[in-house]
Coordinates of C-alpha atoms and ligand atoms in Angstrom, one line a residue:
X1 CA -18.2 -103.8 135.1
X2 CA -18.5 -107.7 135.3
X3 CA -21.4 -107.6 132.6
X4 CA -20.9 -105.4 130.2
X5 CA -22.7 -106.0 126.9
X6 CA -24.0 -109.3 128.2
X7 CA -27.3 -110.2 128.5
X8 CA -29.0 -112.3 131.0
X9 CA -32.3 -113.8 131.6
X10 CA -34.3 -114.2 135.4
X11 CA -36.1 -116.7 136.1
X12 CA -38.9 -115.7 138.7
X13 CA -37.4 -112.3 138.4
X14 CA -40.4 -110.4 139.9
X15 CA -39.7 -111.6 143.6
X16 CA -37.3 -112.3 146.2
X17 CA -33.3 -113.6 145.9
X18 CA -34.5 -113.2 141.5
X19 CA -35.4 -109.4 142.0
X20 CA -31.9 -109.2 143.9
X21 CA -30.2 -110.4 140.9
X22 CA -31.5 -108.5 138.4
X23 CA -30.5 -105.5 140.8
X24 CA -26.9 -106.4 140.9
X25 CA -26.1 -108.0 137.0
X26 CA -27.9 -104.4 135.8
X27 CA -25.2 -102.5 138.4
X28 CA -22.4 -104.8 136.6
X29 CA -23.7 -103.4 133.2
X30 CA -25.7 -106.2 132.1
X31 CA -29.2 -106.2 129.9
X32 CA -31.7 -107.7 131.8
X33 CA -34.8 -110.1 130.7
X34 CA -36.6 -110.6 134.3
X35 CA -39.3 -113.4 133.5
X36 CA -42.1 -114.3 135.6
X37 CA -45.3 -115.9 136.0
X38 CA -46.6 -112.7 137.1
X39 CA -45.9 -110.1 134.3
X40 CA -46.6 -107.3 136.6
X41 CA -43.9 -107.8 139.3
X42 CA -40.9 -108.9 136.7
X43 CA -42.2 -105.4 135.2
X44 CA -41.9 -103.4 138.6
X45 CA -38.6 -105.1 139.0
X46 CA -37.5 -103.9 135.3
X47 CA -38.9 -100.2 136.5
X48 CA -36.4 -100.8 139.7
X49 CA -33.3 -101.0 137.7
X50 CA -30.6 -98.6 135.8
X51 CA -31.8 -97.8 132.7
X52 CA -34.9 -99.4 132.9
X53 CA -34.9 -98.8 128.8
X54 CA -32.2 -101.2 128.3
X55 CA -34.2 -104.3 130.0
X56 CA -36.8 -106.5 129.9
X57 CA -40.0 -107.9 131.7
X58 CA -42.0 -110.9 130.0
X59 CA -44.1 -113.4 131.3
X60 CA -43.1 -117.2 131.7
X61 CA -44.5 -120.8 133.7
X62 CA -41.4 -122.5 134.1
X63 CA -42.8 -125.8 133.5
X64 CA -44.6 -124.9 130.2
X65 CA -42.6 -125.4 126.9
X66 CA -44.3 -123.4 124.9
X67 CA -44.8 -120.1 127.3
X68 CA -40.2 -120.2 128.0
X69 CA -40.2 -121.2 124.4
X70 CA -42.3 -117.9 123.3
X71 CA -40.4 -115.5 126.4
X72 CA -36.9 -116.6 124.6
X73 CA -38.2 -115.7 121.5
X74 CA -39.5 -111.8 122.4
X75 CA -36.1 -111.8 124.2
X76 CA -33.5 -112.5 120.9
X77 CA -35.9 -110.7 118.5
X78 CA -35.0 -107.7 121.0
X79 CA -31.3 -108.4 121.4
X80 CA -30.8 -110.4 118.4
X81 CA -28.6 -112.8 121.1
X82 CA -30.0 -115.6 123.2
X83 CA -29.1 -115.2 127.1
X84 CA -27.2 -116.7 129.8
X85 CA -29.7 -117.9 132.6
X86 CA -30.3 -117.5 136.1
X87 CA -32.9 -120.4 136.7
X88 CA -34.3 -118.9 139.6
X89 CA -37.7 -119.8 139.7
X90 CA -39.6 -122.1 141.0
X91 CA -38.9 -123.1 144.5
X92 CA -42.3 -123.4 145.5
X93 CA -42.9 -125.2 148.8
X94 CA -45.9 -127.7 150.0
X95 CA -44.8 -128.9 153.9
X96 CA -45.8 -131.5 156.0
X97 CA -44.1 -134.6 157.6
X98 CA -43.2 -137.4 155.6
X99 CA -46.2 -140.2 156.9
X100 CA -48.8 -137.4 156.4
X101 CA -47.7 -135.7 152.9
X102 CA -50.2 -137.1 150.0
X103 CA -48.3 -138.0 146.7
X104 CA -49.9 -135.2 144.6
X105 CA -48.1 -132.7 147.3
X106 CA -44.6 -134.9 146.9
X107 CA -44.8 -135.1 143.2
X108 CA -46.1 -131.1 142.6
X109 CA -43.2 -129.8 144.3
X110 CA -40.7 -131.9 142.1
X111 CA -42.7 -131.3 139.2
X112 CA -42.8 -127.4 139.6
X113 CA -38.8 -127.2 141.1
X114 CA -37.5 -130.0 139.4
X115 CA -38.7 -130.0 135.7
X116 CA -38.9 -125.4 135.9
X117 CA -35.4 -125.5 135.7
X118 CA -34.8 -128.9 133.3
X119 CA -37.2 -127.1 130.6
X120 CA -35.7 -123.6 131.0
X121 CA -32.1 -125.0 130.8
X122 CA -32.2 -126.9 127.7
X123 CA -34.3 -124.4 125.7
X124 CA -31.7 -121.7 126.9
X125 CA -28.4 -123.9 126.4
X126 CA -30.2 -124.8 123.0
X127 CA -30.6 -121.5 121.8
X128 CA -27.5 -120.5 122.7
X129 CA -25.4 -123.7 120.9
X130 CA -28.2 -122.5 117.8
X131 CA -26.3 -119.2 117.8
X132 CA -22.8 -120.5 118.2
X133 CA -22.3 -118.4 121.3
X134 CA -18.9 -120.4 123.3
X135 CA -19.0 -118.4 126.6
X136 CA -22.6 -119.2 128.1
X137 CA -23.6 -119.4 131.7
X138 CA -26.2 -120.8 133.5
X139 CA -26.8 -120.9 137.3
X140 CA -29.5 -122.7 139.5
X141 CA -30.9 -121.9 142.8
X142 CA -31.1 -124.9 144.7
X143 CA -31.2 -124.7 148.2
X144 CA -28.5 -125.9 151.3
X145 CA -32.3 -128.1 152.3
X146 CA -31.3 -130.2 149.7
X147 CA -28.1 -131.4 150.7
X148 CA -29.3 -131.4 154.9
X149 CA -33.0 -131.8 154.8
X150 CA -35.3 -130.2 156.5
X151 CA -38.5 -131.6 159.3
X152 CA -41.8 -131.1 156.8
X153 CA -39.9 -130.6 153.6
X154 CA -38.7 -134.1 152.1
X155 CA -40.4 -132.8 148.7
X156 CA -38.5 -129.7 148.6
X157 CA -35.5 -130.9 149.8
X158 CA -35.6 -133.9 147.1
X159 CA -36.4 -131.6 144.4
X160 CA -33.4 -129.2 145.4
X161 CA -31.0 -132.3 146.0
X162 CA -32.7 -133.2 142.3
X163 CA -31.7 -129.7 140.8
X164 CA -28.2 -130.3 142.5
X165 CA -27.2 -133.4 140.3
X166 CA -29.1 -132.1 137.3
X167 CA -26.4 -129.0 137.8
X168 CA -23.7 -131.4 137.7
X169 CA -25.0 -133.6 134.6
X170 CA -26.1 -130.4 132.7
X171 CA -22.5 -128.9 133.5
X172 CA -20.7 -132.0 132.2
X173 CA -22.6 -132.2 129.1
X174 CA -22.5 -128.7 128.1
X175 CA -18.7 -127.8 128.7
X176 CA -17.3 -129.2 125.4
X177 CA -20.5 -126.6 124.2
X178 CA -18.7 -123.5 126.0
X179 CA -21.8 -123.8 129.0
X180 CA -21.1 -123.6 132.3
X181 CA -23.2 -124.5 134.9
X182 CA -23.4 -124.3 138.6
X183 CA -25.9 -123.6 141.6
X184 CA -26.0 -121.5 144.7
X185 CA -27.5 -123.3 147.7
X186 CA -29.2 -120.4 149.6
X187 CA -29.9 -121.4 153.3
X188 CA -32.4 -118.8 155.1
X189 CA -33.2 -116.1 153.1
X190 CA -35.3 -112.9 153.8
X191 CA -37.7 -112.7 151.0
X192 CA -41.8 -112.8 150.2
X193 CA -41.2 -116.7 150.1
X194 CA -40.3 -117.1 154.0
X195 CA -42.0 -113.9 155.3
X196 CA -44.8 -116.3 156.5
X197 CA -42.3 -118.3 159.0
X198 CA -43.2 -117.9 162.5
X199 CA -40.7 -115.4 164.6
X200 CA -40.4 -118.4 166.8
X201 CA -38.7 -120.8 164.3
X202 CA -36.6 -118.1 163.0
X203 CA -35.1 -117.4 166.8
X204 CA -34.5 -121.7 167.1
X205 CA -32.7 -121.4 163.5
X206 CA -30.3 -118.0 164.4
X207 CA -29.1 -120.0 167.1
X208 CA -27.5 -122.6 164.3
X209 CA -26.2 -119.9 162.2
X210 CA -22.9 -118.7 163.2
X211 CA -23.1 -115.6 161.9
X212 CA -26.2 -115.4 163.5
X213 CA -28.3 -113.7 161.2
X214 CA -30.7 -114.7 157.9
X215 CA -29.3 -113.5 154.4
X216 CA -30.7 -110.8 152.5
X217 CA -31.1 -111.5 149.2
X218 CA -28.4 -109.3 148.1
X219 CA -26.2 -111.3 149.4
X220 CA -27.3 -114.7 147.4
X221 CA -27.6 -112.5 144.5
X222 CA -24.0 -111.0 144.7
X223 CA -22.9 -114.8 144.3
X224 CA -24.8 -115.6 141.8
X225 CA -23.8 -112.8 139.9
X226 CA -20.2 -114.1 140.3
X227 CA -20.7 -117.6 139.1
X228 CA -22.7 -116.0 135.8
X229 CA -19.7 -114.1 135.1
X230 CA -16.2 -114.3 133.4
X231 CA -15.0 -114.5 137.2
X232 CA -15.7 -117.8 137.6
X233 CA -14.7 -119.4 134.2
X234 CA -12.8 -122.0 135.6
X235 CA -15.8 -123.4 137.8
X236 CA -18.2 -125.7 136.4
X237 CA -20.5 -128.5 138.0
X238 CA -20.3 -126.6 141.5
X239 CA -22.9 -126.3 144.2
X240 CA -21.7 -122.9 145.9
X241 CA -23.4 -122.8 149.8
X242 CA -24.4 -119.4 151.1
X243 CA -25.4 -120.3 154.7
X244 CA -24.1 -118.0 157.0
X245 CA -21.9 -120.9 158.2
X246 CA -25.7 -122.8 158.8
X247 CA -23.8 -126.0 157.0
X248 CA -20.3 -127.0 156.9
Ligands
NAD301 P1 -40.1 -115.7 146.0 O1 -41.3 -116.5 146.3 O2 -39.8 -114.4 146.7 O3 -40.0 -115.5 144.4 C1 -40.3 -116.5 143.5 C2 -40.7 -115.8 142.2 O4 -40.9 -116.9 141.2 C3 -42.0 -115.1 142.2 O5 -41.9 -113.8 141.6 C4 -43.0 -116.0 141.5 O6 -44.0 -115.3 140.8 C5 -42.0 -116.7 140.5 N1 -42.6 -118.0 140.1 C6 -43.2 -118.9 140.8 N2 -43.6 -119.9 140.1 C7 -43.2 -119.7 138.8 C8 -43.3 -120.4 137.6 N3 -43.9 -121.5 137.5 N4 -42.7 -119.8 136.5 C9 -42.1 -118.6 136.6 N5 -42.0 -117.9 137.7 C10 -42.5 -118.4 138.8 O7 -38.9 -116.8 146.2 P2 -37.4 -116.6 146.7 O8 -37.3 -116.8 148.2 O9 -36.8 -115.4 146.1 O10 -36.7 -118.0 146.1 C11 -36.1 -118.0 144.8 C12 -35.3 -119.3 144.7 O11 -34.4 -119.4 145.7 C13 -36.2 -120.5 144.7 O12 -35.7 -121.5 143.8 C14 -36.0 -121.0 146.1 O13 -36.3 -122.4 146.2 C15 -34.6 -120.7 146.4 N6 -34.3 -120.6 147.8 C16 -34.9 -119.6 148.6 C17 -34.5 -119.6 150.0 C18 -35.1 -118.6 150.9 O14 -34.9 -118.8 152.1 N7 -35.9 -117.6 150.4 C19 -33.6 -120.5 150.5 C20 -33.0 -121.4 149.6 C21 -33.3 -121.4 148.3

């Protein structure tokens, strides 16, 4: 098993590709701490997995200090070990073209997207050079929108391209530290988050997909899972693309 005796933490583990992960690191053996802004669904998720004893569900904003702050804490006075970190959450979304989008829509996405995964990074990657740990991991969800762009998403897509070179800055920072860090680039995913796209964009899209289909999460999540692990320990800095072929 890939994890075994390793512990990770979720971000925005209740939901979507985040759920998916904590599904697969628990198969590979891993402890899990799935934090979310809603308690309740990173505690379903928890109740989802094998062993559900073995993990964790707290509660955590992204882009408050103090609430990832006090949701690291709960987690090593459990495990008495910080985590590695899957900074999944938040990707929230606020669309509309780029002459009609007010600044408070532009600057809430890259607030939420942008500084969720700055804050949870260096507390993590803090705690985990506090402890002397020398084989951490951290991965990012970003999104392939921030490397193509997207029609009605120039927030999203700058706050992805955004979490792109803060992968690459964190990752050559934190090496000498024993941190790696990388980020997946999801295109189209099937998860609560797109479930409100209309069938009719989803048919113009499949027919730019070569493989011709959306992802499931799963499939985002098996990736992730691979770039958390010993598997990968000779990548660092990389932004991984999981597009069904969508970019190239
Ligand atoms: P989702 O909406 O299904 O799940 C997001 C989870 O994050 C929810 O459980 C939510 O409660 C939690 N969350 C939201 N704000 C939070 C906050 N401030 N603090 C803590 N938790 C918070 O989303 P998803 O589709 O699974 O997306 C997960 C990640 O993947 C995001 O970063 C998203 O941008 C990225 N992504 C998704 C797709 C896709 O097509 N679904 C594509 C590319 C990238």
């Amino acid at each position: 098993m890939m994890f075994a005796g390793k512990l990770a933490m979720v971000t925005g583990g209740g939901s979507g590709i985040g759920r998916a992960v904590c599904r697969v690191l628990a198969r590979e053996g891993a402890r899990v701490v799935a934090a979310d802004l809603n308690p309740d669904a990173a505690q379903q998720t928890v109740d989802m997995l094998i062993n559900p004893n073995n993990h964790l569900a707290v509660s955590m904003n992204v882009v408050e200090k103090a609430s990832i702050a006090s949701a690291i804490r709960t987690s090593v006075e459990k495990y008495s070990t910080p985590p590695s970190l899957v900074a999944n959450a938040a990707g929230i979304t606020r669309d509309n073209f780029l002459l009609q989008m007010e600044e408070n829509t532009f600057m809430e996405v890259l607030d939420v997207n942008v500084k969720g995964s700055f804050l949870v990074t260096q507390l993590v990657a803090g705690q985990l050079v506090e402890h002397g740990l020398k084989d951490g991991a951290i991965v990012n969800l970003s999104s392939i929108i921030g490397k193509t762009g997207n029609l009605g998403q120039c927030n999203y897509a700058a706050s992805k391209a955004a979490v792109n070179g803060f992968t690459k800055t964190a990752a050559r920072e934190l090496a000498k530290l024993g941190i790696r860090v990388n980020s997946v680039l999801p295109g189209f995913t099937r998860t609560p988050m797109t479930e409100t796209v209309p069938d009719k964009v989803i048919e113009k899209l499949l027919k730019l997909i070569p493989l011709h289909r959306v992802a499931e999460p799963e499939e985002i999540a098996e990736v992730v899972a691979f770039l958390l692990s010993d598997k990968s320990s000779y990548m660092t800095g990389t932004c991984v693309e999981v597009t069904g072929g969508l970019a190239m």
